[in-house]
mmCIF file of C-alpha atoms in Angstrom:
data_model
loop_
_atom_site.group_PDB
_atom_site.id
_atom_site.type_symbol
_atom_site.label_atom_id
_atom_site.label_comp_id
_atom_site.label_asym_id
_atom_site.label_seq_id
_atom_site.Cartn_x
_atom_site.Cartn_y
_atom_site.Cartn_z
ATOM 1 C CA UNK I 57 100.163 100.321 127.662
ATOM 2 C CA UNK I 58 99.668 104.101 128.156
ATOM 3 C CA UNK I 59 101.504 105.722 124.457
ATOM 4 C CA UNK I 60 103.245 109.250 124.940
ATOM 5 C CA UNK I 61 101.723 110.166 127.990
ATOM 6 C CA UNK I 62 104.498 112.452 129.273
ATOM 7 C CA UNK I 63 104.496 113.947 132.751
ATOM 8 C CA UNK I 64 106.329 117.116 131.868
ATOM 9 C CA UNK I 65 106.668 119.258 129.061
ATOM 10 C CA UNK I 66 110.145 120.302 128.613
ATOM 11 C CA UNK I 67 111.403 123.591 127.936
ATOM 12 C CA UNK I 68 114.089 122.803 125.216
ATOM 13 C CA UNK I 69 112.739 124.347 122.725
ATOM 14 C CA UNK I 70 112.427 121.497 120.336
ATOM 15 C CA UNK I 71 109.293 120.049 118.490
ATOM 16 C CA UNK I 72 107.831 116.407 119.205
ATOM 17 C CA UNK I 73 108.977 115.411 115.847
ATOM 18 C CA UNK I 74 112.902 116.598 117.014
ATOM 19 C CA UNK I 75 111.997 114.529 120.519
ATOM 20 C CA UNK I 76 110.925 111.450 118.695
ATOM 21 C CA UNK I 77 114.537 111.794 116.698
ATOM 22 C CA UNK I 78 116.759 111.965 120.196
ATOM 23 C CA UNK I 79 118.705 108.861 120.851
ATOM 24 C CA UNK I 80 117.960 106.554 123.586
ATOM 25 C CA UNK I 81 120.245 105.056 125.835
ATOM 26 C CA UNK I 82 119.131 102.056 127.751
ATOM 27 C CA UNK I 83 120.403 99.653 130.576
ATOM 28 C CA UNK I 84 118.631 96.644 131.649
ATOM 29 C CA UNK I 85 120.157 95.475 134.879
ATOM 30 C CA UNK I 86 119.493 93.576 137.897
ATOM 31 C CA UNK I 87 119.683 90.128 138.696
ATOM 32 C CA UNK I 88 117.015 88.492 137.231
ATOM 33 C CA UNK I 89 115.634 87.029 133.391
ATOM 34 C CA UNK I 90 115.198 88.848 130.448
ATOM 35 C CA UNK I 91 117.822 91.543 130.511
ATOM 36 C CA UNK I 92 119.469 90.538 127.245
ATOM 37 C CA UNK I 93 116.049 88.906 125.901
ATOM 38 C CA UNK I 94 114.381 91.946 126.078
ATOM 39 C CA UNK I 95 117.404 94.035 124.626
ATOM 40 C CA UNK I 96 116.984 91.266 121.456
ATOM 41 C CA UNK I 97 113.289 92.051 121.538
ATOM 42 C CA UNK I 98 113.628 95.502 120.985
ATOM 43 C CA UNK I 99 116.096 94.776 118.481
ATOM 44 C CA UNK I 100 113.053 92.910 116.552
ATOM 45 C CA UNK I 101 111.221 96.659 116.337
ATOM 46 C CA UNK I 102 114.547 98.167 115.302
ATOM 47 C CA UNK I 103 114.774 95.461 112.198
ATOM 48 C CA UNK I 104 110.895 96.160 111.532
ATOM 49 C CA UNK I 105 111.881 100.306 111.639
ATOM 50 C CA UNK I 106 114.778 99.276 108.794
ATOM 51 C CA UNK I 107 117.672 100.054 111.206
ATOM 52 C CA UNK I 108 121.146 98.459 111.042
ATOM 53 C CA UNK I 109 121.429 96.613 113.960
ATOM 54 C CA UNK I 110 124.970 96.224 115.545
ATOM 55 C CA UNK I 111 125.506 93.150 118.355
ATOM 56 C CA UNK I 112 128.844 93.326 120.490
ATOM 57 C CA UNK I 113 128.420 90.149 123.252
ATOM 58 C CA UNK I 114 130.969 90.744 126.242
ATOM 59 C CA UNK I 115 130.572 87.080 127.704
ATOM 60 C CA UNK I 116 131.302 83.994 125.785
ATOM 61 C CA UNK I 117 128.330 81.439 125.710
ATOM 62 C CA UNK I 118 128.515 78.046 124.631
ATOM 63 C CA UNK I 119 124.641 77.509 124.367
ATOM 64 C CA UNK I 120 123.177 80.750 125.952
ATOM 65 C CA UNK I 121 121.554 83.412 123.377
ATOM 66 C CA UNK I 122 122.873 81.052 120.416
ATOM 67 C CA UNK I 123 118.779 81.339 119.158
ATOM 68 C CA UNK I 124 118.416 84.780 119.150
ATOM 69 C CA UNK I 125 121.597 85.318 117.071
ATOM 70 C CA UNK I 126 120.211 82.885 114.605
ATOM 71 C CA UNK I 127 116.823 84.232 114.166
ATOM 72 C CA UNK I 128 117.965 87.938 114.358
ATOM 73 C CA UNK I 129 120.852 87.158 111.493
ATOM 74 C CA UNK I 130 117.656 85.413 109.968
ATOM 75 C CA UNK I 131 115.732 88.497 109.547
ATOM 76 C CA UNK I 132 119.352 90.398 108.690
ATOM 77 C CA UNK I 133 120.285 93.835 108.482
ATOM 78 C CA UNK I 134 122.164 92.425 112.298
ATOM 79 C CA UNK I 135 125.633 92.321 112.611
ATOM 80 C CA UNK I 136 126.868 89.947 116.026
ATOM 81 C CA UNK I 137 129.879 90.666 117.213
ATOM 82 C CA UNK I 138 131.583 87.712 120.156
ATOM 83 C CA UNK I 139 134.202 88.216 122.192
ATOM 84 C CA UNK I 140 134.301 85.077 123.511
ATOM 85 C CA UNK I 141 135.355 84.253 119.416
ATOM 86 C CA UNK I 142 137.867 86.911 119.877
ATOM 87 C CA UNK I 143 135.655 89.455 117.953
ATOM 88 C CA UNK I 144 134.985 89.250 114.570
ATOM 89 C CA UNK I 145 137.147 91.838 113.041
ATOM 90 C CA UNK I 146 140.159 90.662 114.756
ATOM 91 C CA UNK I 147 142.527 87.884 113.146
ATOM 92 C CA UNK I 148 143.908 85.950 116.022
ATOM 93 C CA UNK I 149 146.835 83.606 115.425
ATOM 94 C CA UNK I 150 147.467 81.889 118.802
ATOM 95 C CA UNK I 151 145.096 80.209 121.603
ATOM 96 C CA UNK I 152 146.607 83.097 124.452
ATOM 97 C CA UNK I 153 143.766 84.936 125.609
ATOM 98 C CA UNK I 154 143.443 88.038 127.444
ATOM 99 C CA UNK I 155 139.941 88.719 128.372
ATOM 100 C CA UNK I 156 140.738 92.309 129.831
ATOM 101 C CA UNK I 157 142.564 92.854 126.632
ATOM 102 C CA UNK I 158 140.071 91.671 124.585
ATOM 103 C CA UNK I 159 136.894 93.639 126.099
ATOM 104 C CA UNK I 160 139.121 96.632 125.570
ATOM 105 C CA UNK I 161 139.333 96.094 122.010
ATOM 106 C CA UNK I 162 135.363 95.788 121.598
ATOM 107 C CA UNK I 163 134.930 99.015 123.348
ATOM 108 C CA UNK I 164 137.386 100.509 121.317
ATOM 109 C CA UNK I 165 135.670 99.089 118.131
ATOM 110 C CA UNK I 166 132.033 100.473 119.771
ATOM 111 C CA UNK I 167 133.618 103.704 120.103
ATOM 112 C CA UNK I 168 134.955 103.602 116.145
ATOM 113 C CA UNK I 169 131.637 102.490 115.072
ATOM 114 C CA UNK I 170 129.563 105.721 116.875
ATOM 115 C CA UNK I 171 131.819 107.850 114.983
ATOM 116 C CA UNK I 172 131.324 106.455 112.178
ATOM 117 C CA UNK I 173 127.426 105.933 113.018
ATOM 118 C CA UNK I 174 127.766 101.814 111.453
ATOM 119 C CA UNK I 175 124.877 101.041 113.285
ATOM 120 C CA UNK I 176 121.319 102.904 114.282
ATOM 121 C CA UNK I 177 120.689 100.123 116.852
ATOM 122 C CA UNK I 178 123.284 98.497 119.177
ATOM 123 C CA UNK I 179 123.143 96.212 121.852
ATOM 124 C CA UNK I 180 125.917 96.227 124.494
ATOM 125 C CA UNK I 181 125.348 92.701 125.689
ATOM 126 C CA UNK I 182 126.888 91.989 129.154
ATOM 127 C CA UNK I 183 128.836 94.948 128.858
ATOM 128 C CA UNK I 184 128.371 96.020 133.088
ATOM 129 C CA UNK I 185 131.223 93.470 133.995
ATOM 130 C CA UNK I 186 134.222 94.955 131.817
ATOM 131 C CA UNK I 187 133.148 98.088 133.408
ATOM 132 C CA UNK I 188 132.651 96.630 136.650
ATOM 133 C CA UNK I 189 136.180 94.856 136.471
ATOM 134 C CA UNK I 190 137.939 97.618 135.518
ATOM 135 C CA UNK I 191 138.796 96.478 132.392
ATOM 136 C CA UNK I 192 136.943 99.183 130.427
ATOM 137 C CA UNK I 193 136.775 102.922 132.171
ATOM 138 C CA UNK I 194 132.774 103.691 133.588
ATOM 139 C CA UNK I 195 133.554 107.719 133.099
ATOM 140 C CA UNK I 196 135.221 106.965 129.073
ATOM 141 C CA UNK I 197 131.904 104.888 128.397
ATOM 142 C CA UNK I 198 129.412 107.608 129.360
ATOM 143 C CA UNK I 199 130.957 110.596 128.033
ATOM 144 C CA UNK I 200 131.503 108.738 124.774
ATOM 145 C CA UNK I 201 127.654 107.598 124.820
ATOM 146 C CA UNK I 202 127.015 111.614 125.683
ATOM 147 C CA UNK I 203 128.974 112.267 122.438
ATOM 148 C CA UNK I 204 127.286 110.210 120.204
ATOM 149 C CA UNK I 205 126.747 111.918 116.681
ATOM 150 C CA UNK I 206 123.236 111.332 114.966
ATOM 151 C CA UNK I 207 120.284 109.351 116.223
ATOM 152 C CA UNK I 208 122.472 105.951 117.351
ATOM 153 C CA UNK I 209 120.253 103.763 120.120
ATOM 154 C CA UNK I 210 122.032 102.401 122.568
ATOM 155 C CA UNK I 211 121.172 99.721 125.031
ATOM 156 C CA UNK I 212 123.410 97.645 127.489
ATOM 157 C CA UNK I 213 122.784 94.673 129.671
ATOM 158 C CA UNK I 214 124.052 93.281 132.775
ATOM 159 C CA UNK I 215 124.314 93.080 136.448
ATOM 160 C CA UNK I 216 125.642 95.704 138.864
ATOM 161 C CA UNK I 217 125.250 98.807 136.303
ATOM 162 C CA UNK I 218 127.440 101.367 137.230
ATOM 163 C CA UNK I 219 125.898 104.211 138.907
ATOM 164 C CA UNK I 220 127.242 106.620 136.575
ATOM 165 C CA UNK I 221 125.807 104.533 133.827
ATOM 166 C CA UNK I 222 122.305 104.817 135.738
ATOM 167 C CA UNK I 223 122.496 108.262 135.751
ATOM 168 C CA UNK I 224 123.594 108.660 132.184
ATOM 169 C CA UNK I 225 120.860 106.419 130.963
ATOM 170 C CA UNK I 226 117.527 107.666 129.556
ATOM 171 C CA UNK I 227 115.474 104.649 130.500
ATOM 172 C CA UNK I 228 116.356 102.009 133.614
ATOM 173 C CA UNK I 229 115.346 98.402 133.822
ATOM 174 C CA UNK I 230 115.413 96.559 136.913
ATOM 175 C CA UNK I 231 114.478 93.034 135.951
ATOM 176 C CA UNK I 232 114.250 91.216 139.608
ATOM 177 C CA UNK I 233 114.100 87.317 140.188
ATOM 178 C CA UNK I 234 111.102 86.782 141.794
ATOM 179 C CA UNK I 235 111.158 82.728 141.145
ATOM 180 C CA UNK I 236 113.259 80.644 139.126
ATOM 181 C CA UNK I 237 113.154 76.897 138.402
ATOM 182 C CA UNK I 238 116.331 76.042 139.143
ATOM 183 C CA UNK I 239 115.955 77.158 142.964
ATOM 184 C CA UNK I 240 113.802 74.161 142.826
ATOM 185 C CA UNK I 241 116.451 71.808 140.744
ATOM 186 C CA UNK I 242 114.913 72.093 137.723
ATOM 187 C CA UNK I 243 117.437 72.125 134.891
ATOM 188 C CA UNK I 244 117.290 74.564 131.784
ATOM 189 C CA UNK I 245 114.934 73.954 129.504
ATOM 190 C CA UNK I 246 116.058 73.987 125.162
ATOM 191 C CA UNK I 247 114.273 77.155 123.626
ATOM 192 C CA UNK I 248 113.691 78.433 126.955
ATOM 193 C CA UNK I 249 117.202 79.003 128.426
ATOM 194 C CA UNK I 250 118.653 78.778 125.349
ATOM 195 C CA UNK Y 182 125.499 83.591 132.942
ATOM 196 C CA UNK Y 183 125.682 80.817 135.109
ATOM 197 C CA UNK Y 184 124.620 77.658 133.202
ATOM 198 C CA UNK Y 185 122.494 74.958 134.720
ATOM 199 C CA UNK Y 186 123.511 75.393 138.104
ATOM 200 C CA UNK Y 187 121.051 73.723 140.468
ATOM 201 C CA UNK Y 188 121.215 74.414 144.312
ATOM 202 C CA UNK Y 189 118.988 71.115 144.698
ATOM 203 C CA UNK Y 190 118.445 67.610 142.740
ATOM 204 C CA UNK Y 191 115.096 66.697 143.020
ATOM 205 C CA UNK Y 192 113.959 63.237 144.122
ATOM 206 C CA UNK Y 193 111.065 62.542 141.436
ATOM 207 C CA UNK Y 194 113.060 60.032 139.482
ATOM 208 C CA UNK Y 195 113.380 61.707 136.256
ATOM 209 C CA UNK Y 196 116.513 61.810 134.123
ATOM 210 C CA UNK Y 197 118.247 64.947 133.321
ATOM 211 C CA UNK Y 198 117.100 64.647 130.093
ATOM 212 C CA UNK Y 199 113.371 64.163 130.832
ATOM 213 C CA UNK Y 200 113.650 67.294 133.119
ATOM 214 C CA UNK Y 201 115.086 69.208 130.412
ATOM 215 C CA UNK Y 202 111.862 68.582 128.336
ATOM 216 C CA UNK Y 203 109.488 69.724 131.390
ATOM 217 C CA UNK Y 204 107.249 72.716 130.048
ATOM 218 C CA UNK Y 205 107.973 75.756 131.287
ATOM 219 C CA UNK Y 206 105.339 78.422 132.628
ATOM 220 C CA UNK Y 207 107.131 81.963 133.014
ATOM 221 C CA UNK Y 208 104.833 85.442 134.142
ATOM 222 C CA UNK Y 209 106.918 88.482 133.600
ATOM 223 C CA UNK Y 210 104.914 91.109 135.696
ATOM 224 C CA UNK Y 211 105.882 94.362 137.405
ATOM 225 C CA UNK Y 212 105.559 98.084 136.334
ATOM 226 C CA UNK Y 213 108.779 98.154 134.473
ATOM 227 C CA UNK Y 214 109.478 98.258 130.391
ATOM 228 C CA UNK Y 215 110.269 94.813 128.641
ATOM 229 C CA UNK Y 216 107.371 92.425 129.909
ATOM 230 C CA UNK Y 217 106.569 91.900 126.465
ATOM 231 C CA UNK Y 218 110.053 92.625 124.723
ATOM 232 C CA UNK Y 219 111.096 89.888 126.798
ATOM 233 C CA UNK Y 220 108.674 87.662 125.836
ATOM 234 C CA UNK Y 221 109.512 87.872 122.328
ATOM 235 C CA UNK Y 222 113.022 87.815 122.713
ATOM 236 C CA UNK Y 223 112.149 84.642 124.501
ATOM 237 C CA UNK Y 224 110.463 83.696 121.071
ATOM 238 C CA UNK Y 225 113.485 84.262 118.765
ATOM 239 C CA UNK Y 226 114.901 81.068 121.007
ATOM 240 C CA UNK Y 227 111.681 79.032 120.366
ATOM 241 C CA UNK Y 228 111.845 79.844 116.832
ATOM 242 C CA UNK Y 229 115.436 78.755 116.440
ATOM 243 C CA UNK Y 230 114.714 75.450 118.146
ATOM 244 C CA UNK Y 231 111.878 75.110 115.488
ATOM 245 C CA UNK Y 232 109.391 75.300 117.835
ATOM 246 C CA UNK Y 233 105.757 76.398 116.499
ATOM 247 C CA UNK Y 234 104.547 79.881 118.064
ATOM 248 C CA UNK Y 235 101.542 81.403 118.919
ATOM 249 C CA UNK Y 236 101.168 84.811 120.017
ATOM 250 C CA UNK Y 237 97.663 85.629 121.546
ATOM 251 C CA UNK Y 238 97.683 89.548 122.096
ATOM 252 C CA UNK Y 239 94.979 90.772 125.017
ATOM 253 C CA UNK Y 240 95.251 94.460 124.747
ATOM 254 C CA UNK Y 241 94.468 96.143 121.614
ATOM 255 C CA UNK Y 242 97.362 98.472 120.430
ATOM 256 C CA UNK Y 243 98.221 100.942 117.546
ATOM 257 C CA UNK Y 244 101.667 101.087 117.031
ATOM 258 C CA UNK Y 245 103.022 99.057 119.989
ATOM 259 C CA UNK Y 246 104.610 95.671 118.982
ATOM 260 C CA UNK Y 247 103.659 96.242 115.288
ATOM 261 C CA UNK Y 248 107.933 95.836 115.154
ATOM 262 C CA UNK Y 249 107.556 92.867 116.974
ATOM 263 C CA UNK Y 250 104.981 90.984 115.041
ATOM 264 C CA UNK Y 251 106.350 92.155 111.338
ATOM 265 C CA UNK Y 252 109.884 90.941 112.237
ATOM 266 C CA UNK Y 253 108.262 87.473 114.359
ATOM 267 C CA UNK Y 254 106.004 87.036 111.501
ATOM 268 C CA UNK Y 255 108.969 87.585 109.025
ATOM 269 C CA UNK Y 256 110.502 84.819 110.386
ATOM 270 C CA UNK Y 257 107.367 82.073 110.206
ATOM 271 C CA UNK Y 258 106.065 79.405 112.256
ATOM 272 C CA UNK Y 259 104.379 81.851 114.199
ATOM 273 C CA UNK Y 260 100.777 82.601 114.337
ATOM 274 C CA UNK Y 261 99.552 86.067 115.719
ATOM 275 C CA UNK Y 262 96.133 86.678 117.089
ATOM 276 C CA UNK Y 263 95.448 89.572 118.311
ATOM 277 C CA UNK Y 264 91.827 90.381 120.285
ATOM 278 C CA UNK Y 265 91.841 94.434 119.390
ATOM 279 C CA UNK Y 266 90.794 93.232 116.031
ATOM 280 C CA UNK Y 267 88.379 90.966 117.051
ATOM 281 C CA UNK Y 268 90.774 87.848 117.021
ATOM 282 C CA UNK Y 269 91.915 86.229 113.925
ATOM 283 C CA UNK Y 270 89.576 83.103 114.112
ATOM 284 C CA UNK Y 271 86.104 85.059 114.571
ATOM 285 C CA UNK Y 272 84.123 86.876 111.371
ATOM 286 C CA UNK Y 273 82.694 89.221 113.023
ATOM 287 C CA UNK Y 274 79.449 91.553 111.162
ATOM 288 C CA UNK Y 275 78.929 94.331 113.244
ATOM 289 C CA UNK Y 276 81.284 96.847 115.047
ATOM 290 C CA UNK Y 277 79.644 96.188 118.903
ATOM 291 C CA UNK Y 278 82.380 94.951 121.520
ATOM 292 C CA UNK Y 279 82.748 93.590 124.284
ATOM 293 C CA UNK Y 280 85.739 93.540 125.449
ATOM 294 C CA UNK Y 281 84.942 90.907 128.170
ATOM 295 C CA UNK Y 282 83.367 88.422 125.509
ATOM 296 C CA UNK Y 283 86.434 88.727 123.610
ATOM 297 C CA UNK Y 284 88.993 88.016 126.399
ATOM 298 C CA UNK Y 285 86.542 84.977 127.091
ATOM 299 C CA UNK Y 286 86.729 84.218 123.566
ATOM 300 C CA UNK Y 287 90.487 84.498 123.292
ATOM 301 C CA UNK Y 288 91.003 81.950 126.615
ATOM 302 C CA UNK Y 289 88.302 79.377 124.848
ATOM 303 C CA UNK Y 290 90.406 78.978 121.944
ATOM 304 C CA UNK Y 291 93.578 79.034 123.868
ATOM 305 C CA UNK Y 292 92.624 75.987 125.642
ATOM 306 C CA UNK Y 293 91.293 74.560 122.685
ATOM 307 C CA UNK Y 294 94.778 75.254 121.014
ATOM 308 C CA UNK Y 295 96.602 73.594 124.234
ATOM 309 C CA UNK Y 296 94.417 70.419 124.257
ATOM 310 C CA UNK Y 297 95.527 70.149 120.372
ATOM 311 C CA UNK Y 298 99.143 71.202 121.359
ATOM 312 C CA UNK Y 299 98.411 73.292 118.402
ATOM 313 C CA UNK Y 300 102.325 75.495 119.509
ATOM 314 C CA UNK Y 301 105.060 74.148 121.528
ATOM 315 C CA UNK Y 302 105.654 78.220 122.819
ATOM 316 C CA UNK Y 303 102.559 80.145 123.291
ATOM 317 C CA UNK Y 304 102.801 84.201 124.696
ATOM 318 C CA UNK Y 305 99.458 85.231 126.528
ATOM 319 C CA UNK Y 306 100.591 89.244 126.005
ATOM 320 C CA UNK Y 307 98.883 91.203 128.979
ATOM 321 C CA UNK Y 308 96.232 88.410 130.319
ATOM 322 C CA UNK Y 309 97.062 89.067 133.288
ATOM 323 C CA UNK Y 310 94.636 92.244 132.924
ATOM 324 C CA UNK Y 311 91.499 89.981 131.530
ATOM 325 C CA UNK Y 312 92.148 87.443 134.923
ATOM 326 C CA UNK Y 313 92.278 91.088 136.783
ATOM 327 C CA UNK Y 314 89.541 92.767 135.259
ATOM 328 C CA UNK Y 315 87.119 89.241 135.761
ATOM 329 C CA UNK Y 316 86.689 88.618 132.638
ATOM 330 C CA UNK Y 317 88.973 85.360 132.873
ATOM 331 C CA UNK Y 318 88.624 83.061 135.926
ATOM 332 C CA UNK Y 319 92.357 82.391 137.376
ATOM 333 C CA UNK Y 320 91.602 79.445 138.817
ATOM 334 C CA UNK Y 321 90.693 78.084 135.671
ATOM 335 C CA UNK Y 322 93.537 79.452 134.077
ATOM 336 C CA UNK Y 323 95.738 77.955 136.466
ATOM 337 C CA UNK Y 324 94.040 74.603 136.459
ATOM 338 C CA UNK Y 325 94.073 74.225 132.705
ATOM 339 C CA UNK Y 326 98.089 75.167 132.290
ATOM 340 C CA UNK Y 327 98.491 72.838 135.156
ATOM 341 C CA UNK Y 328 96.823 69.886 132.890
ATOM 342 C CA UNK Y 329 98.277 71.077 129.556
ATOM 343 C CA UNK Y 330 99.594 67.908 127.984
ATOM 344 C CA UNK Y 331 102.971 67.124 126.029
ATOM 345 C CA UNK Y 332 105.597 70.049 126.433
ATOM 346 C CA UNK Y 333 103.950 73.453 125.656
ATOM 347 C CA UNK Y 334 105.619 76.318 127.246
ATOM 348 C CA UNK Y 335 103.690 79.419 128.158
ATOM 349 C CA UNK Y 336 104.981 83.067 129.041
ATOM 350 C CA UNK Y 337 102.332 85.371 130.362
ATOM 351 C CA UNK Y 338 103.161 89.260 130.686
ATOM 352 C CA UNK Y 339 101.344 92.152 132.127
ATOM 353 C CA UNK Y 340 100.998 93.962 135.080
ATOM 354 C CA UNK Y 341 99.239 92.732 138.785
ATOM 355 C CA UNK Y 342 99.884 89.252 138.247
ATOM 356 C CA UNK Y 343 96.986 87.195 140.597
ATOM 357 C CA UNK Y 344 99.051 85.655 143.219
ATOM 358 C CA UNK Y 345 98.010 82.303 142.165
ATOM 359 C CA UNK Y 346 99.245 82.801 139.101
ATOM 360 C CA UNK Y 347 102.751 83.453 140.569
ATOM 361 C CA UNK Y 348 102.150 80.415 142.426
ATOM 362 C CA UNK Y 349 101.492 78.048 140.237
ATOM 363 C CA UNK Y 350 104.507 79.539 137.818
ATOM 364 C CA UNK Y 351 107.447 78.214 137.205
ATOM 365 C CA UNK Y 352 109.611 81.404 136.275
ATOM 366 C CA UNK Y 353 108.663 84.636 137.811
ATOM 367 C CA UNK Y 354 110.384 87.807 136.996
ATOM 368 C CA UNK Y 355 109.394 91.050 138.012
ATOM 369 C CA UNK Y 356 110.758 94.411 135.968
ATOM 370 C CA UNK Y 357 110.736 97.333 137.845
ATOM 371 C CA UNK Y 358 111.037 100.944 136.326
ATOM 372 C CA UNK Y 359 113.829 102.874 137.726
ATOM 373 C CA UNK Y 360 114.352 105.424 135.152
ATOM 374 C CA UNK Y 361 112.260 106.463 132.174
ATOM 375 C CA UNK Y 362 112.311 108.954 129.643
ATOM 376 C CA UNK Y 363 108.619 110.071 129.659
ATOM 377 C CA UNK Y 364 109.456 111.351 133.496
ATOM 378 C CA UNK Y 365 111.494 113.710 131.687
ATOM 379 C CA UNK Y 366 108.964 114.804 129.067
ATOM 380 C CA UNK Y 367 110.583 112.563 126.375
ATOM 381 C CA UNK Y 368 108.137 111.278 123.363
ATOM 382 C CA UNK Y 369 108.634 107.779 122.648
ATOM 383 C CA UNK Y 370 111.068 106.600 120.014
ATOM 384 C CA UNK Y 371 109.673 105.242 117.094
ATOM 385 C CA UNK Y 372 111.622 101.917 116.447
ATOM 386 C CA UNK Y 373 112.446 102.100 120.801
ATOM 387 C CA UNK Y 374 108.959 102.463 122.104
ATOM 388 C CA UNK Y 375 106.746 100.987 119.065
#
């Protein structure tokens, strides 16, 4: 892979060692494999770089991603947040569940947690459908990102990315099903699915 | 995500079960970031299911995926090989290379290590440049994974995939770049890009 090849120089007035230190906001989206996988991937280089690593998971999974939350908490220095366990800094005392309620609360927790720069590394796991249902507000979430103190990497998965999200994002990932072995009946496969 | 969702039920007469244990061939090709993140997100799942790894790198690299292998490595039962430095298997004397001997060199053992079922999740990182370049034959390649015995599953990244490649694969996706920072003049990240 080409390293640091840039197209354009830009006129900002900083030094490549100040360019190196900006913060990176990333969305994988689209509707194929390896959206989340590769936001755990790059999570790996963030644990090798010494970062605090801070996982909020909008979707509850029985099975799904269950392995790379056990080898990332392996390595440590990863802290994995579930809404689907009604988050884990929340005390919940009955079964009632209010999902738009609940995605709220992450996002309000994410936003506590850039203030407070908790994390250097953070993966916004499925966190494109709260936006897309309305539950969280598209225009809050960017100019919040925009307002980020410090060096705080940010990358969120999932389908249908809000366009203002695109356009707020410093790097883009389409990841497009090309084939799939399900099309052809094939069920999921332990370790590879999940 | 959806989970296990089939739109057809194949009429070979395998159980569920024996379905689930089918080996899995997935090519993650395109022009787009996360190929290889993906990949070894995909290994954090292999590793929780206890799976043995081996990671057989094609393209020789400074800083890139360093992250990746100190924090896979960090976690065991996985083996990297890596043909910039002349493959982890081979003494070599002198400092000639060929890089077309070593790609050889690099399938050889490969399909000595799938005959022996020597991993039950192998990543071929960037062959699909060695198959491009000639220094690989595809059909071979694609003959041999066809043949591999017991339940090895094999991810293959890198740009240009051969068609018959993405034929004979079970799991194709492509990742597209949409957005990146270099466009902007941006210097990669250390901890995002390497």
């Amino acid at each position: 892979m080409p390293q640091g090849k840039v197209s354009v120089v830009p006129d900002d007035g900083l030094t490549t060692r100040q360019r190196r230190r900006q913060a990176v906001l990333a969305v994988h989206t689209g509707h194929g494999k390896g959206k989340s996988t590769a936001a755990f991937g790059m999570a790996l280089r963030a644990w090798s770089a010494g970062w605090p690593i801070g996982v909020f998971q909008f979707v509850k999974s029985e099975k799904w991603k269950v392995g790379e939350e056990q080898a990332l908490k392996s390595l440590g220095n990863v802290t994995w947040h579930k809404m689907g366990e009604g988050w884990s800094w929340i005390q919940r005392a009955g079964t009632e569940r209010d999902h738009a309620a609940e995605a709220a609360e992450g996002w309000a927790q994410i936003k506590r947690d850039l203030a407070a720069e908790t994390y250097k590394f953070l993966v916004l796991d499925e966190f494109t459908y709260p936006m897309k249902w309305g539950w969280v507000d598209v225009d809050e979430v960017v100019a919040t990102l925009a307002d980020r103190p410090g060096t705080q990497h940010v990358v969120i998965t999932g389908r249908d990315a809000a366009p203002a999200l695109l356009e707020a994002a410093d790097l883009v990932t389409e990841m497009t099903k090309v084939k799939h072995p399900m099309d052809a009946g094939r069920k999921g496969q332990q370790g590879i699915e999940w």
